[in-house]
Amino acid sequence: MPGLVVVGAQWGDEGKGKITDLLAGRAQLVVRFAGGANAGHTLMVDGQVHKLHLIPSGILHPDVRNLIGHGCVVDLEALAKELDALEPLGVGPARLGLSPLAHLVMPWHKLLDSLQEQRRGKAAIGTTGRGIGPAYADKAARHGLRAGDMRDADVLRERVLQAAEDANHRLTRLHDAAPVDGVTIADRMEVLAERFRPYLADVTEETHAALAEGRNVLFEGAQGALLDLDLGTWPFVTSSHAVAAGACLGAGVGPKAIGRVMGITKAYATRVGSGPFPSELLDETGERLRQAGAEFGTTTGRPRRCGWLDLVALRHAVRINGLDSLALTKLDILDDFAEIGVVEAYEGPDGQPGGFPADPADLGTRRPVVTWLPGWQARTSDARTIADLPEAARAYLDHVATAAGVPVTLVGVGGGREQTLMDSDPFTGREVLA
Ligand code: IMP
């Protein structure tokens, strides 16, 4: 079955958007299955930069249908801004659909996100402030709003007013903050609903139909394995399912609908926000990676924490996602380094060798054991096939593949579509491309 899941294998920001955009050229349907406007996917097509947060990264292909799945939380204001930029390119309900089951991020969710962060003080998660945690919490508590509530204007108004009242209870009693004005929010929601009603689509039905017809379906994740709500470095995680299993929930398919899973990793590692990061470099090498890789958040502009590629964590990501292959992005950022570090193993608090901890939160107690590989000190961004890469760069890729236990079948050497080198078709894993 030609269903391919694309997920982040680290802490997000691996370049999933870019890879999804490229692979969408071989797909008929792209379903974004998790997250919200916390994600930031930067695409560079024909020299133009597009920044997406919620809209699936296949949207720049005129013949590809893109769906925002049930597992996402949708901020209609953020979606409206994104669409404003894309509508001149012909994007409308024919190209983009929104699941009625997706929960809505409301203005109070963003307020609660920042108030909760303030209350956490030193233990703050460092969220993106996009209301993600509170929106998913409402979903789990069974009193959120869903995109499907937009279908009927009267029902929507009633639900918004009720939900605003609930939120005001929390805002004023728990956080001693000012209440929101439910009527103003309901008025605005009416306008947004008018715009987005035509986008509502049966995501489960469309996904099953496409798979049944043998079409290539791409399931696009958000964030990365170690930010997954269940499997990440909790509580320093996002509130959704970033691992491949999330594709089933977020699109409404069973595991057998997934043919292959591709994990995206950078050639090094980054993390935004708080939480353990064993390979973090707090020295000038970390700063060098940050500057060379322009490691500043797409959504918040925050400087990303940088470090060497962590092969122990990557191996773990291979297991929990069932990865078949890896796409390794930003290889060109390492072009100038004489030596490149990779974390080969961990030492536990007792100084003894230790594997990936049972609780990822314990990563903070692991000391990284770094191995050095020779750099290539040559420009890779002009390469157009993996074979074009310098020998030391290919040796680096081989080292990563051996440690991870899966092949590296895609390599990114720059922001453009033509700078992603691919040696097999990710949908089948077989066909060798010219
Ligand atoms: P939230 O998803 O805004 O609640 O943030 C929770 C954690 O996930 C924080 O550490 C964020 O920095 C991180 N995070 C959320 N979205 C992304 C992303 O797209 N890339 C990288 N980190 C993210």
Coordinates of C-alpha atoms and ligand atoms in Angstrom, one line a residue:
M1 CA 0.0 0.0 0.0
P2 CA 1.6 3.3 -1.0
G3 CA 1.2 5.2 2.2
L4 CA 4.4 6.9 3.3
V5 CA 4.8 8.6 6.7
V6 CA 7.4 11.4 7.1
V7 CA 8.4 12.2 10.7
G8 CA 11.1 14.1 12.5
A9 CA 13.6 11.8 14.1
Q10 CA 15.0 14.4 16.6
W11 CA 13.5 17.4 18.4
G12 CA 11.8 18.9 15.4
D13 CA 13.1 21.4 12.8
E14 CA 14.8 18.6 10.8
G15 CA 13.5 19.9 7.5
K16 CA 10.3 17.8 7.2
G17 CA 8.6 20.6 5.2
K18 CA 11.3 20.6 2.6
I19 CA 11.3 16.9 2.2
T20 CA 7.5 16.7 2.1
D21 CA 7.4 19.4 -0.6
L22 CA 9.8 17.3 -2.6
L23 CA 8.1 14.0 -2.1
A24 CA 4.7 15.6 -2.8
G25 CA 5.8 15.8 -6.4
R26 CA 5.3 12.0 -6.4
A27 CA 2.1 12.0 -4.4
Q28 CA -1.5 12.7 -5.0
L29 CA -2.5 13.3 -1.4
V30 CA -0.7 14.9 1.6
V31 CA -2.2 14.6 5.1
R32 CA -0.7 16.6 7.9
F33 CA -1.5 14.5 10.9
A34 CA -0.4 16.3 14.1
G35 CA 0.5 19.6 15.7
G36 CA -0.7 23.1 15.0
A37 CA 0.8 26.5 14.3
N38 CA 3.7 25.7 16.6
A39 CA 5.3 24.0 13.6
G40 CA 7.3 26.0 11.1
H41 CA 8.0 24.5 7.7
T42 CA 10.2 26.6 5.4
L43 CA 10.0 25.8 1.7
M44 CA 12.2 27.4 -1.0
V45 CA 10.7 26.9 -4.4
D46 CA 11.9 28.8 -7.6
G47 CA 13.9 31.1 -5.3
Q48 CA 10.8 32.1 -3.3
V49 CA 10.6 31.3 0.4
H50 CA 7.3 30.1 1.8
K51 CA 6.7 29.7 5.5
L52 CA 4.0 27.2 6.5
H53 CA 2.8 26.4 10.0
L54 CA -0.5 24.5 9.6
I55 CA -0.9 23.9 5.9
P56 CA 0.6 20.7 4.7
S57 CA 3.8 21.1 2.8
G58 CA 2.5 19.6 -0.4
I59 CA 0.5 22.8 -1.0
L60 CA 2.8 24.3 -3.6
H61 CA 2.0 21.4 -6.1
P62 CA -1.1 22.4 -8.0
D63 CA -2.3 18.8 -8.6
V64 CA -1.8 17.6 -5.1
R65 CA -4.7 17.5 -2.6
N66 CA -3.6 18.6 1.0
L67 CA -5.6 17.7 4.1
I68 CA -5.3 19.0 7.7
G69 CA -6.1 15.9 9.7
H70 CA -8.0 15.1 12.9
G71 CA -4.8 15.0 15.0
C72 CA -4.1 18.7 14.4
V73 CA -5.2 21.7 16.4
V74 CA -6.1 24.6 14.2
D75 CA -5.8 28.3 14.9
L76 CA -8.1 29.8 12.3
E77 CA -6.4 33.2 12.6
A78 CA -3.0 31.6 11.8
L79 CA -4.6 29.6 9.0
A80 CA -6.1 32.7 7.5
K81 CA -2.7 34.4 7.5
E82 CA -1.1 31.5 5.8
L83 CA -3.9 31.3 3.2
D84 CA -3.7 35.0 2.5
A85 CA -0.2 34.3 1.2
L86 CA -1.2 31.3 -0.8
E87 CA -4.5 32.2 -2.3
P88 CA -2.8 34.3 -5.1
L89 CA -1.1 31.0 -6.1
G90 CA -4.5 29.5 -6.6
V91 CA -4.9 27.6 -3.3
G92 CA -8.5 27.1 -2.4
P93 CA -10.9 24.4 -1.2
A94 CA -10.0 22.2 -4.2
R95 CA -6.4 22.0 -3.0
L96 CA -6.8 22.2 0.7
G97 CA -9.2 20.4 3.1
L98 CA -9.7 20.6 6.9
S99 CA -11.0 17.8 9.1
P100 CA -14.2 18.7 11.0
L101 CA -12.7 16.6 13.8
A102 CA -9.7 18.8 14.3
H103 CA -9.9 20.9 17.4
L104 CA -9.7 24.6 17.2
V105 CA -7.1 26.7 19.0
M106 CA -9.0 29.7 20.5
P107 CA -7.6 33.0 21.7
W108 CA -7.9 31.9 25.4
H109 CA -5.7 28.9 24.6
K110 CA -2.9 31.2 23.7
L111 CA -3.4 33.3 26.9
L112 CA -3.5 30.1 29.0
D113 CA -0.3 28.8 27.3
S114 CA 1.6 31.9 28.4
L115 CA 0.1 32.1 31.8
Q116 CA 0.9 28.4 32.5
E117 CA 4.5 29.0 31.3
Q118 CA 4.7 32.0 33.7
R119 CA 3.4 29.8 36.6
R120 CA 6.0 27.1 35.8
G121 CA 8.8 29.7 36.4
K122 CA 12.2 28.0 36.1
A123 CA 10.5 24.8 35.0
A124 CA 9.0 26.5 32.0
I125 CA 8.8 24.2 28.9
G126 CA 9.7 27.0 26.5
T127 CA 6.5 26.5 24.4
T128 CA 6.0 28.3 21.2
G129 CA 3.1 30.2 22.9
R130 CA 0.7 29.1 20.2
G131 CA -1.9 27.7 22.6
I132 CA -1.1 24.1 21.7
G133 CA -1.0 22.5 25.1
P134 CA -4.2 24.1 26.4
A135 CA -6.0 23.2 23.1
Y136 CA -5.1 19.5 23.3
A137 CA -5.9 19.5 27.0
D138 CA -9.4 20.7 26.3
K139 CA -9.7 18.0 23.7
A140 CA -8.7 15.4 26.2
A141 CA -11.0 16.9 28.8
R142 CA -13.8 16.7 26.2
H143 CA -14.8 20.4 26.1
G144 CA -13.0 22.0 23.2
L145 CA -14.4 23.4 19.9
R146 CA -13.9 21.5 16.7
A147 CA -13.7 22.7 13.1
G148 CA -16.9 20.9 12.4
D149 CA -18.7 23.3 14.8
M150 CA -18.3 25.9 12.0
R151 CA -21.0 24.2 9.9
D152 CA -23.9 25.9 11.6
A153 CA -23.5 29.6 12.6
D154 CA -25.9 29.4 15.5
V155 CA -24.4 26.3 17.0
L156 CA -20.9 27.8 16.6
R157 CA -21.9 31.0 18.5
E158 CA -23.5 29.0 21.3
R159 CA -20.4 26.8 21.6
V160 CA -17.9 29.7 21.5
L161 CA -19.9 31.6 24.2
Q162 CA -20.0 28.5 26.4
A163 CA -16.3 27.7 25.9
A164 CA -15.3 31.3 26.6
E165 CA -17.2 31.2 29.8
D166 CA -15.4 28.0 30.8
A167 CA -12.1 29.6 29.8
N168 CA -12.9 32.8 31.8
H169 CA -13.4 30.6 34.9
R170 CA -9.8 29.4 34.5
L171 CA -8.4 32.7 33.5
T172 CA -9.8 34.7 36.4
R173 CA -9.9 32.1 39.2
L174 CA -6.8 30.1 38.5
H175 CA -4.5 32.7 37.0
D176 CA -6.0 35.9 38.3
A177 CA -6.0 37.2 34.8
A178 CA -8.5 39.3 32.8
P179 CA -11.4 37.5 31.2
V180 CA -11.9 37.3 27.4
D181 CA -14.8 38.9 25.7
G182 CA -16.8 35.9 24.4
V183 CA -19.1 38.0 22.2
T184 CA -16.2 39.7 20.3
I185 CA -14.6 36.3 19.8
A186 CA -17.9 34.8 18.6
D187 CA -18.4 37.6 16.1
R188 CA -14.9 37.1 14.8
M189 CA -15.4 33.3 14.6
E190 CA -18.5 33.9 12.5
V191 CA -16.4 35.7 9.9
L192 CA -13.7 33.0 10.0
A193 CA -16.3 30.2 9.7
E194 CA -17.7 31.9 6.6
R195 CA -14.3 31.7 5.0
F196 CA -13.4 28.2 6.2
R197 CA -16.7 26.3 5.9
P198 CA -15.9 25.3 2.2
Y199 CA -12.7 23.8 3.3
L200 CA -14.3 21.2 5.6
A201 CA -13.5 17.7 4.2
D202 CA -13.9 14.1 5.2
V203 CA -10.3 13.3 5.8
T204 CA -10.8 9.7 6.7
E205 CA -12.9 9.0 3.6
E206 CA -10.5 10.8 1.2
T207 CA -7.5 9.1 2.6
H208 CA -9.0 5.6 2.4
A209 CA -10.3 6.4 -1.1
A210 CA -6.9 7.5 -2.3
L211 CA -5.2 4.4 -0.8
A212 CA -7.8 2.1 -2.3
E213 CA -7.1 3.6 -5.7
G214 CA -3.4 2.9 -5.3
R215 CA -2.5 6.6 -5.1
N216 CA 0.6 7.8 -3.3
V217 CA -0.4 9.2 0.1
L218 CA 2.1 11.1 2.2
F219 CA 1.4 11.5 5.9
E220 CA 3.2 14.5 7.1
G221 CA 4.2 14.8 10.8
A222 CA 5.1 17.8 12.8
Q223 CA 7.9 18.3 15.5
G224 CA 10.0 15.2 16.2
A225 CA 10.1 11.9 18.0
L226 CA 11.7 13.3 21.2
L227 CA 8.9 15.9 21.4
D228 CA 6.2 13.3 21.3
L229 CA 3.6 13.5 24.1
D230 CA 4.0 9.9 25.1
L231 CA 7.5 9.0 23.9
G232 CA 9.5 12.2 24.2
T233 CA 11.3 13.9 27.0
W234 CA 8.1 14.6 29.0
P235 CA 7.2 17.1 30.3
F236 CA 9.5 19.0 27.8
V237 CA 7.4 17.8 24.8
T238 CA 4.6 19.1 22.7
S239 CA 1.1 17.9 23.3
S240 CA 0.5 15.7 20.2
H241 CA 1.8 12.5 18.7
A242 CA 4.8 13.4 16.6
V243 CA 5.8 9.7 16.0
A244 CA 4.7 7.7 13.1
A245 CA 1.8 6.1 15.0
G246 CA 0.3 9.5 15.1
A247 CA -0.4 9.2 11.4
C248 CA -3.0 6.5 12.0
L249 CA -4.9 8.7 14.5
G250 CA -4.5 11.9 12.7
A251 CA -5.6 10.6 9.4
G252 CA -8.0 7.8 10.4
V253 CA -6.2 4.8 9.1
G254 CA -5.0 1.6 10.6
P255 CA -1.3 0.6 10.8
K256 CA -1.6 -1.6 7.7
A257 CA -2.3 1.5 5.6
I258 CA 1.3 2.6 6.3
G259 CA 3.6 1.1 3.7
R260 CA 6.8 2.9 4.6
V261 CA 8.2 5.3 7.2
M262 CA 10.9 7.8 6.6
G263 CA 12.6 9.7 9.4
I264 CA 14.2 13.1 8.9
T265 CA 17.4 14.0 10.8
K266 CA 19.7 16.9 10.5
A267 CA 23.4 16.2 10.0
Y268 CA 23.8 17.6 13.5
A269 CA 21.2 18.2 16.2
T270 CA 19.1 21.1 17.4
R271 CA 16.5 21.7 20.0
V272 CA 14.3 24.7 20.9
G273 CA 12.9 25.2 24.3
S274 CA 13.9 23.5 27.5
G275 CA 14.6 19.8 28.2
P276 CA 17.5 17.4 28.1
F277 CA 19.8 17.4 25.1
P278 CA 22.9 15.2 25.8
S279 CA 24.9 16.3 22.7
E280 CA 24.3 20.0 23.2
L281 CA 27.4 22.2 22.6
L282 CA 27.5 25.2 24.8
D283 CA 30.8 26.4 23.4
E284 CA 31.8 28.2 20.2
T285 CA 31.3 25.1 18.1
G286 CA 27.6 25.2 19.0
E287 CA 27.6 28.9 18.0
R288 CA 29.3 28.0 14.8
L289 CA 26.7 25.4 14.0
R290 CA 23.9 27.9 14.9
Q291 CA 25.3 30.6 12.6
A292 CA 26.2 28.3 9.7
G293 CA 22.9 26.5 9.9
A294 CA 20.8 29.7 10.5
E295 CA 19.4 27.9 13.5
F296 CA 16.7 30.3 14.6
G297 CA 13.1 29.2 15.0
T298 CA 10.8 29.6 12.0
T299 CA 7.8 30.2 14.3
T300 CA 9.3 32.2 17.2
G301 CA 12.7 33.3 16.0
R302 CA 14.3 31.9 19.1
P303 CA 18.0 30.7 18.8
R304 CA 18.0 27.0 18.6
R305 CA 20.3 25.0 20.9
C306 CA 22.9 23.1 18.8
G307 CA 25.0 20.0 19.2
W308 CA 26.4 17.0 17.4
L309 CA 24.3 14.3 15.9
D310 CA 23.2 11.9 18.6
L311 CA 23.3 8.4 17.2
V312 CA 22.0 6.7 20.4
A313 CA 18.9 8.9 20.2
L314 CA 18.6 8.4 16.5
R315 CA 18.7 4.6 16.9
H316 CA 15.9 5.0 19.4
A317 CA 13.9 7.1 16.9
V318 CA 14.3 4.4 14.3
R319 CA 12.7 1.9 16.7
I320 CA 9.8 3.9 18.0
N321 CA 8.8 5.1 14.6
G322 CA 9.6 1.8 12.7
L323 CA 11.7 3.8 10.3
D324 CA 12.7 2.2 6.9
S325 CA 15.1 4.9 5.9
L326 CA 16.5 8.3 6.9
A327 CA 16.6 11.6 5.1
L328 CA 19.6 13.5 6.3
T329 CA 19.3 17.3 5.8
K330 CA 21.7 20.2 6.0
L331 CA 24.8 18.1 5.3
D332 CA 26.3 21.3 3.7
I333 CA 26.4 23.0 7.1
L334 CA 29.2 20.7 8.0
D335 CA 31.3 21.5 4.9
D336 CA 33.9 23.7 6.7
F337 CA 34.4 21.5 9.7
A338 CA 37.8 19.7 9.9
E339 CA 36.4 17.1 12.3
I340 CA 32.8 16.2 13.0
G341 CA 31.6 14.8 16.2
V342 CA 28.9 12.2 16.6
V343 CA 27.5 10.8 19.9
E344 CA 28.3 7.1 19.7
A345 CA 27.2 6.0 23.2
Y346 CA 26.2 7.4 26.6
E347 CA 27.6 7.0 30.1
G348 CA 25.2 6.9 32.9
P349 CA 25.4 8.8 36.2
D350 CA 27.6 6.0 37.6
G351 CA 30.1 6.4 34.7
Q352 CA 29.1 3.1 33.3
P353 CA 28.1 2.7 29.6
G354 CA 24.3 3.1 29.3
G355 CA 21.9 2.9 26.4
F356 CA 18.9 5.1 25.7
P357 CA 17.2 5.5 29.1
A358 CA 13.8 3.8 29.8
D359 CA 12.5 7.2 30.6
P360 CA 13.6 9.8 28.0
A361 CA 13.4 12.4 30.7
D362 CA 16.5 10.8 32.2
L363 CA 18.5 11.9 29.1
G364 CA 19.7 14.8 31.3
T365 CA 21.7 12.3 33.4
R366 CA 23.5 10.8 30.3
R367 CA 27.0 11.9 29.4
P368 CA 27.7 11.8 25.7
V369 CA 30.6 9.7 24.4
V370 CA 31.7 11.6 21.2
T371 CA 33.6 10.0 18.3
W372 CA 35.3 12.1 15.7
L373 CA 35.0 11.6 12.0
P374 CA 37.0 13.4 9.4
G375 CA 35.4 16.4 7.7
W376 CA 35.4 16.8 3.9
Q377 CA 36.1 20.6 3.8
A378 CA 34.6 20.9 0.4
R379 CA 31.4 22.5 -1.0
T380 CA 28.6 19.9 -1.2
S381 CA 25.7 22.2 -2.2
D382 CA 26.4 21.7 -5.9
A383 CA 26.1 17.9 -5.7
R384 CA 23.1 16.5 -7.5
T385 CA 23.5 12.8 -6.6
I386 CA 24.8 11.1 -3.5
A387 CA 27.6 9.8 -5.6
D388 CA 28.7 13.4 -6.3
L389 CA 29.5 13.9 -2.6
P390 CA 33.1 13.9 -1.4
E391 CA 34.3 10.6 -0.1
A392 CA 34.5 11.7 3.5
A393 CA 30.9 13.0 3.3
R394 CA 29.8 9.6 2.0
A395 CA 31.7 7.9 4.8
Y396 CA 29.9 10.1 7.3
L397 CA 26.5 9.0 5.8
D398 CA 27.6 5.4 5.9
H399 CA 28.6 5.8 9.5
V400 CA 25.2 7.3 10.4
A401 CA 23.3 4.5 8.4
T402 CA 25.3 1.7 10.1
A403 CA 24.7 3.2 13.6
A404 CA 21.0 3.8 12.9
G405 CA 20.5 0.5 11.3
V406 CA 18.6 1.9 8.3
P407 CA 19.9 3.4 5.0
V408 CA 20.2 7.1 4.4
T409 CA 18.3 7.4 1.1
L410 CA 17.9 11.2 0.9
V411 CA 20.4 13.9 1.6
G412 CA 19.8 17.6 1.7
V413 CA 22.7 20.0 0.7
G414 CA 20.7 23.2 0.5
G415 CA 17.3 24.8 0.6
G416 CA 16.2 24.3 -3.1
R417 CA 14.3 21.3 -4.4
E418 CA 17.2 20.4 -6.6
Q419 CA 19.5 20.3 -3.6
T420 CA 17.9 17.1 -2.2
L421 CA 19.7 14.1 -3.4
M422 CA 17.6 10.9 -3.6
D423 CA 18.8 7.4 -4.5
S424 CA 15.5 5.5 -4.3
D425 CA 11.8 6.2 -4.4
P426 CA 10.7 6.6 -0.8
F427 CA 7.2 5.3 -1.6
T428 CA 8.5 1.9 -2.7
G429 CA 12.0 1.9 -1.4
R430 CA 13.0 0.1 -4.6
E431 CA 13.2 2.1 -7.8
V432 CA 16.6 3.6 -8.3
L433 CA 16.3 7.0 -9.8
A434 CA 18.4 8.4 -12.6
Ligands
IMP1 P1 4.4 23.7 22.2 O1 4.3 22.7 21.1 O2 4.3 25.1 21.7 O3 3.5 23.4 23.4 O4 5.9 23.6 22.7 C1 6.4 22.5 23.5 C2 7.8 22.2 23.1 O5 7.9 21.8 21.8 C3 8.8 23.4 23.2 O6 10.0 23.0 23.6 C4 8.8 23.9 21.8 O7 10.0 24.6 21.6 C5 8.8 22.6 21.0 N1 8.3 22.8 19.7 C6 7.0 22.9 19.3 N2 6.9 22.9 18.0 C7 8.2 22.8 17.5 C8 8.7 22.8 16.2 O8 8.0 22.9 15.2 N3 10.1 22.7 16.1 C9 10.8 22.5 17.2 N4 10.4 22.6 18.4 C10 9.0 22.7 18.6

